[in-house]
Amino acid sequence: GLHLLNAVNGKELRTQSYPPCRYPTDPLLIDGNLFLCYDLYSVKSGQKIWATKGGAFNPPIAYKGFLYQGDQEGRLYCIDLKDGSVKCTGKIPNYGTFIMAQGKLLILDDGKGAIHVAQASPEAIKLECNLKLPGERQGYFALPSISDGRLFVRGELGKVTVYEIRAPDRKS
């Protein structure tokens, strides 16, 4: 189960049980609701608001009223946070992980050692470009991360590749 604590004093507010899920991901707090595994719950009442049919694989991302969630079959879903309806689906190459930056999904392709950049939209998840990761072939299972305009990607051999992804300053 999940234990909800008061952030100020640490006292337990409530314990929330939920059905077991095969690939549990990080819970995500969204506008007073909690997305957990496959379902959205009200934090106040503990009641389920809606449920998805897929299985979680990647930590979910909430963006502009939609939830982006991958499953164990390599699909990426754009889900309407209001009602849980699937707006569109896309493919996650080779069961990769993904993060979001400035409205773009950065999808790590474990099989090809590449980062795919896709536009996040409820109409379609459109692939825009690819970035090949250098060096020897290795598994990439960790979530990429972004800090100070740089993209960090760690492979299973412990090597970290860093990319400058910030747009250059344009001076007139």
Short mmCIF file of N, CA and C in Angstrom, two decimals:
data_model
loop_
_atom_site.label_atom_id
_atom_site.label_comp_id
_atom_site.label_asym_id
_atom_site.label_seq_id
_atom_site.Cartn_x
_atom_site.Cartn_y
_atom_site.Cartn_z
N GLY A 1 0.80 -1.18 0.00
CA GLY A 1 0.00 0.00 0.00
C GLY A 1 0.85 1.25 0.00
N LEU A 2 0.18 2.38 -0.05
CA LEU A 2 0.83 3.68 -0.07
C LEU A 2 0.46 4.40 1.22
N HIS A 3 1.45 4.99 1.86
CA HIS A 3 1.23 5.74 3.09
C HIS A 3 1.31 7.23 2.76
N LEU A 4 0.21 7.95 3.02
CA LEU A 4 0.16 9.39 2.79
C LEU A 4 0.49 10.09 4.09
N LEU A 5 1.54 10.94 4.06
CA LEU A 5 2.03 11.61 5.25
C LEU A 5 1.85 13.11 5.14
N ASN A 6 1.66 13.77 6.29
CA ASN A 6 1.64 15.21 6.35
C ASN A 6 3.08 15.68 6.17
N ALA A 7 3.33 16.52 5.16
CA ALA A 7 4.69 16.96 4.85
C ALA A 7 5.27 17.86 5.94
N VAL A 8 4.43 18.47 6.75
CA VAL A 8 4.91 19.38 7.79
C VAL A 8 5.36 18.62 9.03
N ASN A 9 4.51 17.69 9.51
CA ASN A 9 4.83 17.02 10.77
C ASN A 9 5.12 15.52 10.63
N GLY A 10 4.98 14.97 9.44
CA GLY A 10 5.30 13.56 9.21
C GLY A 10 4.25 12.57 9.69
N LYS A 11 3.14 13.06 10.21
CA LYS A 11 2.09 12.15 10.70
C LYS A 11 1.38 11.50 9.53
N GLU A 12 1.04 10.24 9.71
CA GLU A 12 0.33 9.52 8.65
C GLU A 12 -1.10 10.02 8.55
N LEU A 13 -1.51 10.40 7.34
CA LEU A 13 -2.87 10.85 7.09
C LEU A 13 -3.78 9.67 6.75
N ARG A 14 -3.26 8.76 5.94
CA ARG A 14 -4.06 7.62 5.50
C ARG A 14 -3.15 6.63 4.79
N THR A 15 -3.58 5.39 4.80
CA THR A 15 -2.91 4.37 4.01
C THR A 15 -3.83 4.05 2.84
N GLN A 16 -3.27 4.03 1.66
CA GLN A 16 -4.06 3.77 0.45
C GLN A 16 -3.65 2.41 -0.11
N SER A 17 -4.60 1.50 -0.18
CA SER A 17 -4.30 0.22 -0.82
C SER A 17 -4.68 0.33 -2.30
N TYR A 18 -4.06 -0.49 -3.10
CA TYR A 18 -4.35 -0.52 -4.52
C TYR A 18 -4.04 -1.90 -5.04
N PRO A 19 -4.67 -2.27 -6.15
CA PRO A 19 -4.41 -3.61 -6.69
C PRO A 19 -2.94 -3.73 -7.08
N PRO A 20 -2.38 -4.90 -6.92
CA PRO A 20 -0.97 -5.06 -7.32
C PRO A 20 -0.81 -4.85 -8.82
N CYS A 21 0.33 -4.29 -9.21
CA CYS A 21 0.60 -4.13 -10.63
C CYS A 21 1.95 -4.77 -10.93
N ARG A 22 2.06 -5.28 -12.13
CA ARG A 22 3.25 -6.04 -12.52
C ARG A 22 4.49 -5.17 -12.61
N TYR A 23 4.35 -3.96 -13.13
CA TYR A 23 5.48 -3.05 -13.28
C TYR A 23 5.18 -1.74 -12.56
N PRO A 24 5.30 -1.72 -11.23
CA PRO A 24 4.97 -0.49 -10.51
C PRO A 24 5.95 0.63 -10.86
N THR A 25 5.42 1.84 -10.95
CA THR A 25 6.25 3.01 -11.24
C THR A 25 6.10 3.99 -10.09
N ASP A 26 6.80 5.10 -10.19
CA ASP A 26 6.69 6.13 -9.17
C ASP A 26 5.29 6.70 -9.17
N PRO A 27 4.71 6.94 -7.98
CA PRO A 27 3.42 7.62 -7.94
C PRO A 27 3.60 9.06 -8.42
N LEU A 28 2.56 9.65 -8.97
CA LEU A 28 2.63 11.02 -9.49
C LEU A 28 1.45 11.82 -8.95
N LEU A 29 1.73 12.90 -8.23
CA LEU A 29 0.70 13.77 -7.70
C LEU A 29 0.35 14.81 -8.75
N ILE A 30 -0.94 14.87 -9.13
CA ILE A 30 -1.42 15.76 -10.19
C ILE A 30 -2.67 16.48 -9.70
N ASP A 31 -2.57 17.77 -9.44
CA ASP A 31 -3.72 18.58 -9.05
C ASP A 31 -4.57 17.94 -7.94
N GLY A 32 -3.95 17.47 -6.90
CA GLY A 32 -4.67 16.89 -5.77
C GLY A 32 -5.11 15.45 -5.99
N ASN A 33 -4.71 14.86 -7.09
CA ASN A 33 -5.00 13.46 -7.36
C ASN A 33 -3.68 12.70 -7.49
N LEU A 34 -3.76 11.40 -7.35
CA LEU A 34 -2.56 10.58 -7.37
C LEU A 34 -2.67 9.51 -8.45
N PHE A 35 -1.74 9.54 -9.42
CA PHE A 35 -1.68 8.48 -10.42
C PHE A 35 -0.75 7.41 -9.87
N LEU A 36 -1.27 6.20 -9.76
CA LEU A 36 -0.53 5.11 -9.15
C LEU A 36 -0.73 3.85 -9.99
N CYS A 37 0.34 3.32 -10.50
CA CYS A 37 0.32 2.15 -11.38
C CYS A 37 -0.48 2.43 -12.64
N TYR A 38 -1.77 2.14 -12.62
CA TYR A 38 -2.59 2.31 -13.81
C TYR A 38 -3.78 3.23 -13.58
N ASP A 39 -3.93 3.73 -12.36
CA ASP A 39 -5.18 4.38 -11.98
C ASP A 39 -4.95 5.76 -11.38
N LEU A 40 -5.99 6.61 -11.45
CA LEU A 40 -5.96 7.93 -10.84
C LEU A 40 -6.90 7.92 -9.63
N TYR A 41 -6.37 8.34 -8.47
CA TYR A 41 -7.12 8.35 -7.21
C TYR A 41 -7.24 9.78 -6.68
N SER A 42 -8.33 10.05 -5.97
CA SER A 42 -8.46 11.30 -5.23
C SER A 42 -7.64 11.17 -3.96
N VAL A 43 -6.76 12.13 -3.69
CA VAL A 43 -5.97 12.08 -2.46
C VAL A 43 -6.87 12.28 -1.25
N LYS A 44 -7.88 13.16 -1.36
CA LYS A 44 -8.77 13.45 -0.22
C LYS A 44 -9.61 12.25 0.18
N SER A 45 -10.24 11.60 -0.79
CA SER A 45 -11.18 10.52 -0.45
C SER A 45 -10.57 9.13 -0.60
N GLY A 46 -9.51 9.01 -1.39
CA GLY A 46 -8.95 7.68 -1.65
C GLY A 46 -9.69 6.92 -2.73
N GLN A 47 -10.76 7.52 -3.27
CA GLN A 47 -11.57 6.86 -4.28
C GLN A 47 -10.88 6.89 -5.65
N LYS A 48 -11.07 5.80 -6.39
CA LYS A 48 -10.54 5.73 -7.75
C LYS A 48 -11.38 6.63 -8.66
N ILE A 49 -10.70 7.49 -9.43
CA ILE A 49 -11.39 8.39 -10.36
C ILE A 49 -11.55 7.71 -11.71
N TRP A 50 -10.48 7.12 -12.20
CA TRP A 50 -10.52 6.34 -13.43
C TRP A 50 -9.36 5.36 -13.46
N ALA A 51 -9.46 4.39 -14.36
CA ALA A 51 -8.43 3.36 -14.50
C ALA A 51 -8.05 3.22 -15.96
N THR A 52 -6.79 2.92 -16.19
CA THR A 52 -6.34 2.63 -17.55
C THR A 52 -6.31 1.12 -17.74
N LYS A 53 -6.23 0.69 -18.98
CA LYS A 53 -6.20 -0.75 -19.27
C LYS A 53 -4.78 -1.26 -19.43
N GLY A 54 -3.85 -0.36 -19.72
CA GLY A 54 -2.47 -0.78 -19.96
C GLY A 54 -1.72 -1.00 -18.67
N GLY A 55 -0.50 -1.42 -18.83
CA GLY A 55 0.38 -1.61 -17.69
C GLY A 55 1.48 -0.57 -17.71
N ALA A 56 1.88 -0.13 -16.56
CA ALA A 56 2.92 0.88 -16.46
C ALA A 56 4.29 0.27 -16.70
N PHE A 57 5.20 1.06 -17.26
CA PHE A 57 6.57 0.60 -17.46
C PHE A 57 7.55 1.72 -17.17
N ASN A 58 7.18 2.93 -17.49
CA ASN A 58 8.02 4.11 -17.32
C ASN A 58 7.33 5.03 -16.33
N PRO A 59 8.06 5.79 -15.53
CA PRO A 59 7.36 6.76 -14.67
C PRO A 59 6.49 7.68 -15.53
N PRO A 60 5.26 7.91 -15.13
CA PRO A 60 4.34 8.72 -15.93
C PRO A 60 4.75 10.19 -15.92
N ILE A 61 4.33 10.92 -16.95
CA ILE A 61 4.60 12.35 -17.07
C ILE A 61 3.28 13.06 -17.33
N ALA A 62 2.97 14.06 -16.50
CA ALA A 62 1.79 14.90 -16.71
C ALA A 62 2.23 16.17 -17.42
N TYR A 63 1.49 16.53 -18.49
CA TYR A 63 1.85 17.71 -19.28
C TYR A 63 0.61 18.28 -19.94
N LYS A 64 0.27 19.51 -19.60
CA LYS A 64 -0.84 20.25 -20.22
C LYS A 64 -2.15 19.46 -20.24
N GLY A 65 -2.52 18.87 -19.10
CA GLY A 65 -3.79 18.17 -18.98
C GLY A 65 -3.80 16.73 -19.49
N PHE A 66 -2.62 16.22 -19.84
CA PHE A 66 -2.53 14.85 -20.36
C PHE A 66 -1.43 14.09 -19.62
N LEU A 67 -1.58 12.79 -19.60
CA LEU A 67 -0.61 11.92 -18.95
C LEU A 67 0.05 11.07 -20.03
N TYR A 68 1.36 11.03 -20.03
CA TYR A 68 2.11 10.19 -20.97
C TYR A 68 2.63 9.00 -20.18
N GLN A 69 2.27 7.80 -20.64
CA GLN A 69 2.57 6.58 -19.90
C GLN A 69 2.97 5.49 -20.87
N GLY A 70 4.05 4.81 -20.60
CA GLY A 70 4.48 3.68 -21.41
C GLY A 70 4.02 2.38 -20.79
N ASP A 71 3.96 1.34 -21.59
CA ASP A 71 3.59 0.02 -21.06
C ASP A 71 4.65 -1.01 -21.38
N GLN A 72 4.47 -2.22 -20.86
CA GLN A 72 5.46 -3.28 -21.02
C GLN A 72 5.48 -3.86 -22.43
N GLU A 73 4.56 -3.44 -23.27
CA GLU A 73 4.54 -3.90 -24.66
C GLU A 73 5.22 -2.93 -25.61
N GLY A 74 5.79 -1.85 -25.07
CA GLY A 74 6.50 -0.89 -25.90
C GLY A 74 5.60 0.18 -26.51
N ARG A 75 4.40 0.37 -25.94
CA ARG A 75 3.50 1.42 -26.43
C ARG A 75 3.58 2.63 -25.50
N LEU A 76 3.37 3.80 -26.07
CA LEU A 76 3.32 5.05 -25.33
C LEU A 76 1.93 5.63 -25.51
N TYR A 77 1.29 5.95 -24.40
CA TYR A 77 -0.08 6.45 -24.43
C TYR A 77 -0.13 7.91 -24.02
N CYS A 78 -1.00 8.68 -24.67
CA CYS A 78 -1.37 10.01 -24.22
C CYS A 78 -2.79 9.88 -23.68
N ILE A 79 -2.95 10.11 -22.37
CA ILE A 79 -4.21 9.88 -21.67
C ILE A 79 -4.77 11.22 -21.18
N ASP A 80 -6.04 11.47 -21.41
CA ASP A 80 -6.69 12.69 -20.93
C ASP A 80 -6.87 12.56 -19.42
N LEU A 81 -6.32 13.51 -18.66
CA LEU A 81 -6.40 13.44 -17.20
C LEU A 81 -7.82 13.64 -16.68
N LYS A 82 -8.72 14.24 -17.48
CA LYS A 82 -10.09 14.47 -17.03
C LYS A 82 -10.87 13.16 -16.89
N ASP A 83 -10.71 12.29 -17.88
CA ASP A 83 -11.57 11.10 -17.89
C ASP A 83 -10.84 9.77 -18.12
N GLY A 84 -9.53 9.81 -18.32
CA GLY A 84 -8.77 8.58 -18.51
C GLY A 84 -8.82 8.02 -19.92
N SER A 85 -9.42 8.76 -20.84
CA SER A 85 -9.51 8.25 -22.22
C SER A 85 -8.16 8.39 -22.93
N VAL A 86 -7.85 7.40 -23.76
CA VAL A 86 -6.61 7.42 -24.52
C VAL A 86 -6.83 8.29 -25.75
N LYS A 87 -6.01 9.33 -25.90
CA LYS A 87 -6.12 10.25 -27.03
C LYS A 87 -5.32 9.77 -28.23
N CYS A 88 -4.14 9.21 -27.98
CA CYS A 88 -3.34 8.66 -29.07
C CYS A 88 -2.29 7.73 -28.47
N THR A 89 -1.70 6.93 -29.34
CA THR A 89 -0.63 6.03 -28.90
C THR A 89 0.55 6.17 -29.84
N GLY A 90 1.69 5.80 -29.34
CA GLY A 90 2.91 5.78 -30.13
C GLY A 90 3.73 4.57 -29.74
N LYS A 91 4.87 4.42 -30.34
CA LYS A 91 5.74 3.27 -30.08
C LYS A 91 6.96 3.75 -29.31
N ILE A 92 7.32 3.02 -28.28
CA ILE A 92 8.57 3.26 -27.56
C ILE A 92 9.56 2.25 -28.12
N PRO A 93 10.55 2.69 -28.85
CA PRO A 93 11.50 1.74 -29.45
C PRO A 93 12.20 0.89 -28.40
N ASN A 94 12.13 -0.42 -28.58
CA ASN A 94 12.85 -1.37 -27.74
C ASN A 94 12.64 -1.15 -26.25
N TYR A 95 11.41 -0.83 -25.86
CA TYR A 95 11.05 -0.70 -24.45
C TYR A 95 11.87 0.36 -23.73
N GLY A 96 12.20 1.43 -24.41
CA GLY A 96 13.02 2.48 -23.83
C GLY A 96 12.28 3.27 -22.76
N THR A 97 13.03 4.06 -22.05
CA THR A 97 12.47 4.97 -21.07
C THR A 97 12.36 6.35 -21.70
N PHE A 98 11.59 7.25 -21.06
CA PHE A 98 11.45 8.58 -21.64
C PHE A 98 11.30 9.63 -20.55
N ILE A 99 11.68 10.85 -20.93
CA ILE A 99 11.48 12.03 -20.10
C ILE A 99 10.91 13.12 -21.00
N MET A 100 10.57 14.26 -20.42
CA MET A 100 10.04 15.35 -21.23
C MET A 100 10.80 16.63 -20.94
N ALA A 101 11.02 17.41 -21.99
CA ALA A 101 11.62 18.73 -21.86
C ALA A 101 11.02 19.65 -22.92
N GLN A 102 10.49 20.77 -22.50
CA GLN A 102 9.93 21.78 -23.40
C GLN A 102 8.95 21.20 -24.42
N GLY A 103 8.06 20.34 -23.95
CA GLY A 103 7.04 19.76 -24.81
C GLY A 103 7.51 18.65 -25.72
N LYS A 104 8.73 18.23 -25.56
CA LYS A 104 9.29 17.13 -26.37
C LYS A 104 9.52 15.92 -25.48
N LEU A 105 9.18 14.77 -26.00
CA LEU A 105 9.50 13.51 -25.33
C LEU A 105 10.87 13.06 -25.82
N LEU A 106 11.76 12.81 -24.89
CA LEU A 106 13.08 12.28 -25.22
C LEU A 106 13.05 10.81 -24.86
N ILE A 107 13.02 9.95 -25.87
CA ILE A 107 12.81 8.52 -25.69
C ILE A 107 14.14 7.80 -25.90
N LEU A 108 14.59 7.11 -24.87
CA LEU A 108 15.84 6.37 -24.94
C LEU A 108 15.57 5.00 -25.54
N ASP A 109 16.22 4.71 -26.65
CA ASP A 109 16.07 3.44 -27.37
C ASP A 109 17.20 2.52 -26.95
N ASP A 110 16.90 1.57 -26.10
CA ASP A 110 17.93 0.65 -25.60
C ASP A 110 18.52 -0.20 -26.71
N GLY A 111 17.70 -0.63 -27.63
CA GLY A 111 18.16 -1.55 -28.67
C GLY A 111 19.13 -0.94 -29.66
N LYS A 112 18.94 0.33 -29.99
CA LYS A 112 19.79 0.96 -30.99
C LYS A 112 20.78 1.95 -30.40
N GLY A 113 20.71 2.18 -29.10
CA GLY A 113 21.59 3.15 -28.49
C GLY A 113 21.35 4.54 -29.06
N ALA A 114 20.10 5.00 -29.01
CA ALA A 114 19.75 6.29 -29.59
C ALA A 114 18.72 6.99 -28.71
N ILE A 115 18.65 8.29 -28.88
CA ILE A 115 17.59 9.10 -28.27
C ILE A 115 16.68 9.54 -29.42
N HIS A 116 15.39 9.28 -29.28
CA HIS A 116 14.41 9.73 -30.26
C HIS A 116 13.68 10.93 -29.66
N VAL A 117 13.50 11.96 -30.44
CA VAL A 117 12.79 13.16 -29.98
C VAL A 117 11.43 13.17 -30.66
N ALA A 118 10.37 13.27 -29.85
CA ALA A 118 9.01 13.27 -30.37
C ALA A 118 8.23 14.43 -29.78
N GLN A 119 7.34 15.01 -30.57
CA GLN A 119 6.46 16.08 -30.10
C GLN A 119 5.35 15.43 -29.26
N ALA A 120 5.12 15.95 -28.06
CA ALA A 120 4.05 15.45 -27.21
C ALA A 120 2.77 16.21 -27.52
N SER A 121 1.76 15.49 -27.97
CA SER A 121 0.50 16.12 -28.34
C SER A 121 -0.61 15.08 -28.23
N PRO A 122 -1.82 15.50 -27.82
CA PRO A 122 -2.93 14.55 -27.77
C PRO A 122 -3.40 14.10 -29.15
N GLU A 123 -3.02 14.82 -30.20
CA GLU A 123 -3.40 14.42 -31.56
C GLU A 123 -2.54 13.28 -32.07
N ALA A 124 -1.23 13.35 -31.79
CA ALA A 124 -0.31 12.31 -32.25
C ALA A 124 1.03 12.48 -31.56
N ILE A 125 1.72 11.38 -31.40
CA ILE A 125 3.08 11.41 -30.88
C ILE A 125 3.97 11.25 -32.11
N LYS A 126 4.54 12.39 -32.56
CA LYS A 126 5.28 12.41 -33.82
C LYS A 126 6.78 12.43 -33.58
N LEU A 127 7.47 11.46 -34.16
CA LEU A 127 8.92 11.41 -34.09
C LEU A 127 9.50 12.53 -34.94
N GLU A 128 10.40 13.32 -34.36
CA GLU A 128 11.00 14.46 -35.08
C GLU A 128 12.43 14.19 -35.50
N CYS A 129 13.22 13.56 -34.64
CA CYS A 129 14.61 13.29 -35.00
C CYS A 129 15.21 12.24 -34.07
N ASN A 130 16.39 11.77 -34.41
CA ASN A 130 17.11 10.78 -33.63
C ASN A 130 18.50 11.30 -33.31
N LEU A 131 19.04 10.84 -32.20
CA LEU A 131 20.41 11.17 -31.80
C LEU A 131 21.09 9.86 -31.44
N LYS A 132 22.07 9.46 -32.21
CA LYS A 132 22.80 8.21 -31.97
C LYS A 132 23.75 8.39 -30.80
N LEU A 133 23.71 7.46 -29.85
CA LEU A 133 24.64 7.50 -28.73
C LEU A 133 25.98 6.91 -29.17
N PRO A 134 27.08 7.56 -28.82
CA PRO A 134 28.39 7.10 -29.30
C PRO A 134 28.92 5.92 -28.51
N GLY A 135 29.99 5.31 -29.04
CA GLY A 135 30.72 4.28 -28.30
C GLY A 135 30.16 2.90 -28.50
N GLU A 136 30.68 2.00 -27.69
CA GLU A 136 30.31 0.59 -27.80
C GLU A 136 28.87 0.35 -27.40
N ARG A 137 28.33 -0.70 -27.93
CA ARG A 137 26.94 -1.07 -27.64
C ARG A 137 26.82 -1.48 -26.18
N GLN A 138 25.86 -0.90 -25.50
CA GLN A 138 25.56 -1.27 -24.12
C GLN A 138 24.08 -1.05 -23.87
N GLY A 139 23.57 -1.64 -22.82
CA GLY A 139 22.17 -1.43 -22.47
C GLY A 139 22.00 -0.07 -21.82
N TYR A 140 20.90 0.58 -22.13
CA TYR A 140 20.56 1.86 -21.54
C TYR A 140 19.21 1.70 -20.85
N PHE A 141 19.24 1.49 -19.55
CA PHE A 141 18.01 1.22 -18.83
C PHE A 141 17.63 2.34 -17.87
N ALA A 142 18.58 3.20 -17.50
CA ALA A 142 18.29 4.29 -16.57
C ALA A 142 17.58 5.42 -17.31
N LEU A 143 16.74 6.14 -16.59
CA LEU A 143 16.10 7.31 -17.18
C LEU A 143 17.16 8.35 -17.51
N PRO A 144 17.09 8.95 -18.69
CA PRO A 144 17.97 10.08 -18.97
C PRO A 144 17.61 11.22 -18.01
N SER A 145 18.49 12.18 -17.85
CA SER A 145 18.17 13.34 -17.02
C SER A 145 18.69 14.60 -17.69
N ILE A 146 18.12 15.73 -17.29
CA ILE A 146 18.50 17.02 -17.86
C ILE A 146 18.85 17.96 -16.72
N SER A 147 19.95 18.67 -16.88
CA SER A 147 20.34 19.69 -15.92
C SER A 147 21.12 20.77 -16.63
N ASP A 148 20.74 22.02 -16.39
CA ASP A 148 21.46 23.18 -16.91
C ASP A 148 21.73 23.08 -18.41
N GLY A 149 20.70 22.68 -19.18
CA GLY A 149 20.84 22.63 -20.63
C GLY A 149 21.62 21.45 -21.15
N ARG A 150 21.84 20.44 -20.31
CA ARG A 150 22.59 19.25 -20.74
C ARG A 150 21.76 18.00 -20.50
N LEU A 151 21.87 17.07 -21.43
CA LEU A 151 21.20 15.78 -21.34
C LEU A 151 22.23 14.74 -20.91
N PHE A 152 21.91 13.99 -19.85
CA PHE A 152 22.80 12.96 -19.32
C PHE A 152 22.19 11.59 -19.57
N VAL A 153 22.97 10.69 -20.15
CA VAL A 153 22.50 9.33 -20.44
C VAL A 153 23.54 8.35 -19.89
N ARG A 154 23.08 7.44 -19.02
CA ARG A 154 23.98 6.46 -18.42
C ARG A 154 23.67 5.07 -18.95
N GLY A 155 24.72 4.37 -19.38
CA GLY A 155 24.58 3.00 -19.85
C GLY A 155 24.92 2.00 -18.76
N GLU A 156 24.63 0.73 -19.03
CA GLU A 156 24.85 -0.30 -18.02
C GLU A 156 26.33 -0.53 -17.71
N LEU A 157 27.22 -0.09 -18.58
CA LEU A 157 28.65 -0.21 -18.33
C LEU A 157 29.16 0.92 -17.43
N GLY A 158 28.24 1.79 -17.00
CA GLY A 158 28.59 2.87 -16.09
C GLY A 158 29.04 4.14 -16.77
N LYS A 159 29.12 4.14 -18.08
CA LYS A 159 29.55 5.34 -18.79
C LYS A 159 28.39 6.31 -18.91
N VAL A 160 28.70 7.59 -18.72
CA VAL A 160 27.70 8.64 -18.85
C VAL A 160 28.07 9.49 -20.06
N THR A 161 27.10 9.68 -20.95
CA THR A 161 27.29 10.55 -22.11
C THR A 161 26.51 11.83 -21.84
N VAL A 162 27.13 12.97 -22.12
CA VAL A 162 26.51 14.26 -21.86
C VAL A 162 26.38 15.03 -23.18
N TYR A 163 25.19 15.56 -23.42
CA TYR A 163 24.92 16.35 -24.64
C TYR A 163 24.51 17.75 -24.24
N GLU A 164 25.01 18.73 -24.95
CA GLU A 164 24.56 20.11 -24.80
C GLU A 164 23.29 20.22 -25.65
N ILE A 165 22.16 20.49 -25.01
CA ILE A 165 20.90 20.54 -25.75
C ILE A 165 20.27 21.93 -25.72
N ARG A 166 20.89 22.83 -25.03
CA ARG A 166 20.38 24.20 -24.95
C ARG A 166 20.63 24.88 -26.29
N ALA A 167 19.67 25.64 -26.75
CA ALA A 167 19.84 26.39 -27.99
C ALA A 167 20.91 27.47 -27.78
N PRO A 168 21.75 27.68 -28.76
CA PRO A 168 22.78 28.71 -28.61
C PRO A 168 22.15 30.10 -28.47
N ASP A 169 22.82 30.97 -27.72
CA ASP A 169 22.35 32.36 -27.59
C ASP A 169 22.46 33.03 -28.94
N ARG A 170 21.41 33.71 -29.32
CA ARG A 170 21.42 34.45 -30.59
C ARG A 170 21.53 35.93 -30.28
N LYS A 171 22.61 36.51 -30.70
CA LYS A 171 22.83 37.94 -30.47
C LYS A 171 22.61 38.69 -31.78
N SER A 172 21.87 39.80 -31.68
CA SER A 172 21.59 40.55 -32.89
C SER A 172 22.72 41.47 -33.26
#
